[in-house]
Short mmCIF file of C-alpha atoms in Angstrom, two decimals:
data_model
loop_
_atom_site.label_atom_id
_atom_site.label_comp_id
_atom_site.label_asym_id
_atom_site.label_seq_id
_atom_site.Cartn_x
_atom_site.Cartn_y
_atom_site.Cartn_z
CA ALA A 1 94.79 96.44 95.33
CA TRP A 2 92.13 94.62 93.30
CA ARG A 3 90.90 92.80 96.41
CA LYS A 4 90.42 96.13 98.15
CA ARG A 5 88.48 97.48 95.17
CA ILE A 6 86.22 94.42 95.08
CA ARG A 7 85.54 94.74 98.82
CA GLN A 8 84.64 98.40 98.29
CA ALA A 9 82.32 97.42 95.42
CA ALA A 10 80.80 94.69 97.61
CA ARG A 11 80.00 97.19 100.38
CA LEU A 12 78.37 99.56 97.88
CA LEU A 13 76.37 96.71 96.33
CA LEU A 14 75.09 95.55 99.71
CA ASP A 15 74.15 99.10 100.72
CA THR A 16 72.48 99.80 97.37
CA ALA A 17 70.41 96.59 97.36
CA SER A 18 69.99 96.41 101.17
CA ALA A 19 71.25 92.80 100.99
CA ASP A 20 72.97 90.66 103.62
CA TRP A 21 75.73 88.92 101.66
CA CYS A 22 77.39 88.81 98.25
CA THR A 23 79.69 86.42 96.41
CA PHE A 24 81.85 87.20 93.37
CA PHE A 25 82.57 84.56 90.73
CA ILE A 26 85.03 84.57 87.82
CA TRP A 27 83.76 82.95 84.64
CA GLU A 28 86.02 80.31 83.08
CA PRO A 29 84.40 79.82 79.63
CA GLU A 30 86.92 77.15 78.58
CA GLY A 31 86.00 74.89 81.46
CA ASN A 32 82.33 75.96 81.55
CA THR A 33 82.72 76.81 85.24
CA LEU A 34 82.35 79.68 87.70
CA ALA A 35 85.20 79.96 90.20
CA ARG A 36 84.36 81.63 93.52
CA LEU A 37 86.65 84.61 94.09
CA MET A 38 85.45 86.46 97.19
CA GLU A 39 82.61 86.73 99.69
CA TYR A 40 81.51 89.70 101.73
CA GLY A 41 78.67 90.48 104.11
CA THR A 42 77.23 90.31 107.60
CA ALA A 43 75.36 87.00 107.55
CA ILE A 44 77.03 83.76 108.65
CA TRP A 45 76.11 80.50 106.90
CA ASP A 46 76.44 77.04 108.43
CA THR A 47 78.09 75.65 105.28
CA PRO A 48 80.41 77.53 102.88
CA GLU A 49 79.52 77.73 99.20
CA GLU A 50 81.16 75.45 96.67
CA PRO A 51 84.47 76.88 95.37
CA GLU A 52 83.41 76.09 91.80
CA LEU A 53 80.06 75.87 90.00
CA THR A 54 79.49 73.79 86.85
CA LEU A 55 77.32 75.78 84.45
CA SER A 56 76.01 72.81 82.47
CA ARG A 57 73.64 72.10 85.38
CA LEU A 58 72.67 75.73 86.04
CA PRO A 59 70.64 77.13 83.12
CA THR A 60 69.68 80.37 84.90
CA LEU A 61 73.30 81.29 85.56
CA ARG A 62 74.15 80.50 81.93
CA ILE A 63 71.48 82.99 80.84
CA VAL A 64 72.90 85.66 83.18
CA LEU A 65 76.36 85.19 81.67
CA ASN A 66 75.50 84.70 78.00
CA GLU A 67 72.69 87.25 77.75
CA GLN A 68 74.05 89.66 80.41
CA ARG A 69 70.63 89.62 82.07
CA VAL A 70 69.90 90.57 85.69
CA THR A 71 67.94 87.76 87.40
CA VAL A 72 66.26 87.10 90.74
CA LEU A 73 66.04 83.61 92.28
CA ARG A 74 64.04 82.66 95.37
CA SER A 75 64.28 79.50 97.42
CA THR A 76 60.48 79.43 97.55
CA ASP A 77 60.16 79.14 93.77
CA GLN A 78 58.63 75.71 93.09
CA ASN A 79 59.79 75.71 89.46
CA LEU A 80 63.51 75.84 90.21
CA PRO A 81 65.54 73.13 88.40
CA PRO A 82 66.95 70.55 90.87
CA PHE A 83 70.57 71.65 90.65
CA GLU A 84 69.69 75.34 90.95
CA ARG A 85 67.81 74.52 94.14
CA LEU A 86 71.18 73.33 95.49
CA LEU A 87 72.40 76.93 95.21
CA PHE A 88 70.34 77.68 98.34
CA GLU A 89 71.56 74.76 100.45
CA PRO A 90 74.56 76.53 102.07
CA ILE A 91 72.50 79.68 102.67
CA GLY A 92 69.04 78.44 103.51
CA PRO A 93 65.82 80.29 102.63
CA SER A 94 66.72 83.48 100.78
CA ALA A 95 66.24 85.65 97.73
CA GLN A 96 69.17 86.12 95.34
CA LEU A 97 69.80 89.01 92.98
CA ILE A 98 72.24 87.78 90.32
CA LEU A 99 74.11 90.38 88.26
CA PRO A 100 76.48 89.85 85.31
CA LEU A 101 79.88 91.50 85.58
CA VAL A 102 80.57 93.05 82.17
CA PHE A 103 83.89 94.58 81.11
CA LYS A 104 84.12 96.18 77.64
CA ALA A 105 80.98 94.32 76.49
CA ARG A 106 82.45 91.00 77.64
CA THR A 107 81.08 89.01 80.58
CA VAL A 108 83.90 88.27 83.02
CA GLY A 109 81.84 86.84 85.88
CA LEU A 110 78.83 87.42 88.07
CA VAL A 111 77.91 88.53 91.57
CA ARG A 112 75.17 87.00 93.71
CA LEU A 113 73.48 89.22 96.33
CA TYR A 114 71.58 87.40 99.08
CA ASP A 115 68.75 88.51 101.33
CA ILE A 116 67.82 86.08 104.08
CA ASN A 117 64.16 86.99 103.55
CA PRO A 118 62.98 84.73 100.68
CA ALA A 119 59.98 87.00 100.08
CA ARG A 120 62.19 90.04 99.51
CA ARG A 121 61.32 92.03 96.38
CA PHE A 122 64.17 93.94 94.74
CA THR A 123 62.84 97.20 93.25
CA SER A 124 63.64 98.33 89.71
CA ARG A 125 65.68 101.20 91.14
CA GLU A 126 67.70 98.85 93.37
CA MET A 127 68.39 96.55 90.44
CA ALA A 128 69.44 99.43 88.17
CA LEU A 129 71.78 100.93 90.79
CA ALA A 130 73.20 97.50 91.59
CA SER A 131 73.90 96.93 87.88
CA THR A 132 75.84 100.21 87.76
CA MET A 133 77.88 99.18 90.81
CA ALA A 134 78.46 95.77 89.25
CA SER A 135 80.01 97.45 86.20
CA GLN A 136 82.56 99.10 88.49
CA ALA A 137 83.21 95.78 90.20
CA ALA A 138 83.79 94.17 86.79
CA ILE A 139 86.87 96.37 86.30
CA ALA A 140 88.35 95.12 89.56
CA LEU A 141 87.35 91.56 88.68
CA GLU A 142 89.09 91.79 85.30
CA ASN A 143 92.23 92.97 87.09
CA ALA A 144 91.87 89.97 89.39
CA ARG A 145 91.60 87.71 86.34
CA LEU A 146 94.77 89.21 84.87
CA VAL A 147 96.63 88.65 88.13
CA HIS A 148 95.23 85.09 88.33
CA ASP A 149 96.24 84.35 84.73
CA LEU A 150 99.71 85.78 85.32
CA GLN A 151 100.19 83.64 88.43
CA ARG A 152 98.97 80.54 86.58
CA SER A 153 101.27 81.32 83.66
CA LEU A 154 104.25 81.69 86.00
CA GLU A 155 103.36 78.42 87.76
CA GLU A 156 103.08 76.62 84.42
CA GLN A 157 106.40 78.09 83.33
CA ARG A 158 108.09 76.94 86.55
CA GLU A 159 106.55 73.48 86.17
CA MET A 160 107.69 73.27 82.55
CA GLN A 161 111.22 74.32 83.51
CA SER A 162 111.25 71.70 86.25
CA HIS A 163 109.91 69.12 83.78
CA LEU A 164 112.64 69.95 81.26
CA VAL A 165 115.31 69.67 83.94
CA ARG A 166 113.97 66.25 84.92
CA ILE A 167 113.79 65.13 81.30
CA ALA A 168 117.38 66.24 80.78
CA ARG A 169 118.39 64.37 83.92
CA PHE A 170 116.64 61.20 82.73
CA SER A 171 118.30 61.55 79.34
CA ALA A 172 121.69 61.91 81.00
CA LEU A 173 120.99 58.88 83.21
CA GLY A 174 120.01 56.86 80.14
CA GLU A 175 123.25 57.77 78.40
CA LEU A 176 125.23 57.08 81.58
CA SER A 177 123.60 53.66 82.01
CA ALA A 178 124.50 52.80 78.41
CA VAL A 179 128.13 53.83 78.99
CA ILE A 180 128.33 51.81 82.22
CA ALA A 181 126.72 48.80 80.53
CA HIS A 182 129.26 48.96 77.71
CA GLN A 183 132.10 49.17 80.24
CA ILE A 184 130.77 46.16 82.13
CA ASN A 185 130.22 44.23 78.91
CA ASN A 186 133.92 44.18 77.99
CA PRO A 187 135.21 42.42 81.15
CA LEU A 188 132.14 40.16 81.06
CA THR A 189 133.17 38.93 77.64
CA THR A 190 136.59 38.00 79.04
CA ILE A 191 135.05 36.28 82.07
CA LEU A 192 132.70 34.23 79.87
CA ALA A 193 135.50 33.24 77.50
CA ASP A 194 137.76 32.16 80.36
CA ALA A 195 134.91 30.31 82.09
CA GLU A 196 134.17 28.41 78.89
CA MET A 197 137.86 27.47 78.55
CA LEU A 198 137.89 26.29 82.17
CA THR A 199 134.88 24.03 81.63
CA GLN A 200 136.65 22.53 78.61
CA ASP A 201 139.99 22.06 80.39
CA ILE A 202 138.73 20.76 83.74
CA PRO A 203 137.50 17.14 83.88
CA PRO A 204 133.80 16.82 84.78
CA ASP A 205 134.67 14.83 87.89
CA ASP A 206 137.01 17.56 89.19
CA PRO A 207 135.56 19.48 92.20
CA SER A 208 136.37 22.76 90.40
CA TYR A 209 134.24 21.86 87.37
CA GLU A 210 130.94 22.84 89.06
CA SER A 211 132.48 26.15 90.17
CA ALA A 212 133.57 26.90 86.59
CA GLN A 213 130.04 26.16 85.35
CA ALA A 214 128.57 28.42 88.07
CA ILE A 215 130.86 31.25 86.92
CA GLN A 216 129.72 30.70 83.34
CA ARG A 217 126.00 30.72 84.30
CA ALA A 218 126.41 33.87 86.40
CA GLY A 219 128.33 35.56 83.59
CA LEU A 220 125.61 34.73 81.04
CA ARG A 221 122.95 36.11 83.36
CA ALA A 222 124.94 39.31 83.89
CA LYS A 223 125.38 39.63 80.13
CA ARG A 224 121.62 39.34 79.58
CA VAL A 225 120.99 42.07 82.17
CA VAL A 226 123.54 44.34 80.48
CA GLU A 227 121.86 43.73 77.11
CA GLN A 228 118.50 44.67 78.59
CA VAL A 229 119.90 47.91 80.01
CA LEU A 230 121.34 48.74 76.60
CA ASN A 231 118.06 47.90 74.85
CA MET A 232 116.06 50.12 77.22
CA ALA A 233 118.50 52.99 76.85
CA ARG A 234 118.34 52.77 73.06
CA TYR A 235 114.83 53.29 71.68
CA GLU A 236 113.92 52.40 68.17
CA GLU A 237 111.37 54.72 66.61
CA GLN A 238 109.84 52.15 64.27
CA VAL A 239 106.68 50.37 65.38
CA ARG A 240 106.69 46.62 64.74
CA PRO A 241 104.88 43.53 66.06
CA LEU A 242 106.30 42.44 69.41
CA ASP A 243 105.77 39.53 71.77
CA VAL A 244 104.38 41.12 74.94
CA ASN A 245 105.29 38.08 77.03
CA GLN A 246 108.91 38.39 75.94
CA THR A 247 109.01 42.08 76.93
CA ILE A 248 107.64 41.10 80.35
CA ARG A 249 110.20 38.30 80.81
CA GLU A 250 113.08 40.58 79.88
CA THR A 251 111.84 43.26 82.28
CA ILE A 252 111.62 40.69 85.08
CA GLU A 253 115.25 39.72 84.48
CA VAL A 254 116.18 43.29 85.42
CA VAL A 255 113.58 44.05 88.11
CA GLY A 256 113.13 40.57 89.60
CA PRO A 257 116.19 40.73 91.88
CA LEU A 258 115.06 44.14 93.22
CA ILE A 259 111.71 42.62 94.17
CA ALA A 260 113.26 39.47 95.66
CA GLN A 261 115.64 41.41 97.90
CA ASN A 262 112.59 42.93 99.62
CA ARG A 263 111.34 39.40 100.37
CA ILE A 264 108.35 39.89 98.07
CA THR A 265 106.91 36.99 96.07
CA LEU A 266 106.57 37.64 92.34
CA GLU A 267 103.95 35.57 90.50
CA VAL A 268 104.16 35.47 86.70
CA ASP A 269 101.24 34.09 84.68
CA LEU A 270 101.64 34.66 80.93
CA ASP A 271 99.17 33.42 78.32
CA PRO A 272 101.28 31.41 75.81
CA ASP A 273 98.76 32.03 73.01
CA ILE A 274 98.74 35.79 73.32
CA PRO A 275 99.03 37.58 69.93
CA PRO A 276 101.74 40.19 69.29
CA VAL A 277 101.12 43.93 69.54
CA ALA A 278 102.39 46.73 67.31
CA ALA A 279 104.83 48.64 69.52
CA ILE A 280 108.14 50.47 69.66
CA PRO A 281 110.87 48.16 71.03
CA GLY A 282 112.00 49.22 74.48
CA GLN A 283 108.94 51.24 75.41
CA LEU A 284 106.74 48.41 76.71
CA GLU A 285 109.61 47.34 78.95
CA ASP A 286 109.54 50.85 80.44
CA VAL A 287 105.85 50.45 81.28
CA TRP A 288 106.28 47.06 82.97
CA MET A 289 109.37 48.25 84.85
CA ASN A 290 107.59 51.34 86.23
CA LEU A 291 104.53 49.33 87.28
CA LEU A 292 106.56 46.58 88.95
CA ILE A 293 108.78 49.04 90.83
CA ASN A 294 105.71 50.98 91.99
CA ALA A 295 104.17 47.72 93.20
CA ARG A 296 107.36 46.87 95.08
CA ASP A 297 107.50 50.33 96.70
CA ALA A 298 103.83 50.05 97.75
CA ILE A 299 104.56 47.00 99.95
CA PRO A 300 105.93 48.06 103.36
CA PRO A 301 109.22 46.45 104.49
CA ASP A 302 107.47 44.85 107.49
CA HIS A 303 104.86 43.12 105.30
CA THR A 304 105.23 39.38 105.96
CA ASN A 305 103.40 38.14 102.84
CA GLY A 306 104.24 40.71 100.18
CA LEU A 307 102.94 39.61 96.78
CA ILE A 308 103.17 41.05 93.28
CA ALA A 309 101.52 39.35 90.31
CA ILE A 310 101.90 40.14 86.63
CA ARG A 311 99.57 38.39 84.19
CA SER A 312 98.87 38.58 80.48
CA ARG A 313 95.89 37.35 78.51
CA SER A 314 94.18 37.81 75.17
CA LEU A 315 90.85 39.61 74.91
CA ASP A 316 89.74 37.91 71.70
CA SER A 317 86.33 39.57 71.58
CA ARG A 318 87.90 43.03 71.57
CA GLY A 319 91.01 42.26 69.54
CA MET A 320 93.22 43.38 72.41
CA ILE A 321 95.69 41.96 74.90
CA GLU A 322 95.63 42.71 78.61
CA VAL A 323 98.45 42.90 81.14
CA ARG A 324 97.65 43.15 84.85
CA VAL A 325 100.04 44.13 87.61
CA GLU A 326 98.63 43.52 91.10
CA ASP A 327 100.05 43.95 94.59
CA ASN A 328 98.82 43.57 98.16
CA GLY A 329 100.54 46.72 99.37
CA GLN A 330 99.24 49.78 101.17
CA GLY A 331 97.03 50.97 98.28
CA ILE A 332 96.27 54.48 97.05
CA LEU A 333 94.03 56.97 98.82
CA PRO A 334 90.86 57.89 96.85
CA GLU A 335 91.81 61.58 96.78
CA HIS A 336 95.10 60.67 95.10
CA LEU A 337 93.63 58.46 92.36
CA ASP A 338 92.42 61.41 90.28
CA ARG A 339 95.96 62.83 90.19
CA ILE A 340 97.90 59.60 89.91
CA PHE A 341 98.83 60.19 86.24
CA ASP A 342 99.69 63.88 86.68
CA PRO A 343 103.34 64.76 85.94
CA HIS A 344 105.45 65.19 89.11
CA PHE A 345 102.68 63.92 91.41
CA THR A 346 104.10 61.42 93.89
CA THR A 347 103.30 60.17 97.37
CA LYS A 348 106.77 58.72 97.84
CA PRO A 349 109.18 60.37 100.31
CA ARG A 350 111.19 63.29 99.00
CA GLY A 351 114.19 62.11 97.01
CA THR A 352 112.76 58.66 96.23
CA GLY A 353 110.20 59.47 93.54
CA THR A 354 110.05 61.81 90.56
CA GLY A 355 106.30 61.62 89.94
CA LEU A 356 106.93 60.84 86.27
CA GLY A 357 106.67 57.04 86.22
CA LEU A 358 102.90 56.66 85.75
CA TYR A 359 102.75 59.79 83.62
CA ILE A 360 105.27 58.20 81.23
CA CYS A 361 103.36 54.89 81.35
CA ARG A 362 100.14 56.58 80.30
CA GLN A 363 101.89 58.48 77.50
CA ILE A 364 103.47 55.29 76.13
CA VAL A 365 100.21 53.33 76.34
CA ALA A 366 98.28 56.17 74.69
CA ASP A 367 100.89 56.41 71.92
CA HIS A 368 100.25 52.71 71.25
CA LYS A 369 96.46 53.31 71.10
CA GLY A 370 95.89 51.47 74.37
CA GLU A 371 94.44 52.26 77.77
CA ILE A 372 95.66 52.05 81.35
CA LYS A 373 93.43 51.95 84.43
CA ILE A 374 94.16 51.79 88.14
CA ASP A 375 91.92 50.41 90.87
CA SER A 376 93.10 50.60 94.45
CA THR A 377 91.84 49.99 97.97
CA PRO A 378 93.79 51.53 100.87
CA GLY A 379 95.25 48.82 103.05
CA LYS A 380 94.54 46.04 100.53
CA GLY A 381 96.49 46.79 97.38
CA THR A 382 96.41 48.08 93.83
CA HIS A 383 95.44 46.59 90.45
CA VAL A 384 96.77 48.17 87.26
CA VAL A 385 95.30 47.08 83.93
CA VAL A 386 96.98 47.85 80.59
CA ARG A 387 95.16 47.00 77.36
CA LEU A 388 96.81 47.21 73.94
CA PRO A 389 95.44 46.43 70.48
CA ALA A 390 96.67 43.12 69.10
CA THR A 391 98.19 42.68 65.66
CA PHE A 392 98.31 39.50 63.61
CA GLU A 393 100.71 40.52 60.86
CA LEU A 394 103.60 38.33 62.07
CA SER A 395 104.17 35.63 64.59
CA ALA A 396 105.88 36.65 67.82
CA GLU A 397 109.15 34.91 66.89
CA GLU A 398 109.20 36.50 63.42
CA ALA A 399 108.50 39.87 64.98
CA TYR A 400 110.93 39.76 67.86
CA GLY A 401 113.34 37.01 67.02
CA PRO A 402 114.80 34.52 69.50
CA TYR A 403 116.10 36.20 72.64
CA SER A 404 119.65 34.92 72.10
CA ASP A 405 119.83 36.58 68.67
CA ARG A 406 118.95 40.07 69.90
CA ARG A 407 121.68 42.66 70.46
#
């Protein structure tokens, strides 16, 4: 209904001002932008207008909105600011009558009337009548805004509900992984105990001795993986100095086999002199795990030289540490980079990605007063850089403790 009313107002405006074309814009004061709502007229332009105008570069339009002043612009005006001259590019030479749309003393948008004759002079009577018609159009425009706001509110509500469902699912998966890890841990303890007894009972020169040692080594590795799953499922809330290299090593123990089974080479280059960072135990591991899994998924199965590298180093001059995760996969399209950290945004096939991995990474890094940046070239690969502030309160071993002592 509101679209019909705006079209009716557009016809009246064009007839009143004897113009060729008009465009309605909704004002978004929060974002300092004008959003194009509707166009109407008889002229045909080679290039459509921009869907959104940024007011910071358009002083004349700001005056129309803030002072509710009717204004005329002409493409022949030599004093036009550079960005306002761009307003004529899609239309070509023309004169524009710009009217504020005012509803209950509040500016809700504006309408631009175009005449393809740049020398056209709008009379005082035409401008006064057009202003009256614009007031009627403002009512329809305000209804359009209400509908737009309602639709946006419903979309946000649906997105929030979906987000809560996903969060609940992740929470349930975390609890389930902890239960499974506990259940695996019990028989593992028996296996390790029996393997140790076998190595003590079997003579070293017995052919079975090496097999017993292999069982013991495999059991210890499985126990470490179980401990890592339990650590990641059980966050501590207290921030304390942590050894970043150790969090990377422990993440690799879990993710490394997943990368290797795809025949991808994993290079690890960790600066041994890197200082600790103040962090919440378990959360940095989440960041490295998400980044490494994303890197693995970005390398196609038919890639013959798949490579992932994770490196750490100290940025002494800035008092920060840096972790880089690089891959030579398919890369990210430029139009996707701006949305890469948005919740639920994913380019993975349906059912294989939640779109929350990088969003969670950014939240964790931001909570730790750090920064995360992504640089990618389609067809060549992606580089992710995480920087975190260093702390020098404790040594890494004092902060984290030896790996074998952690439970």
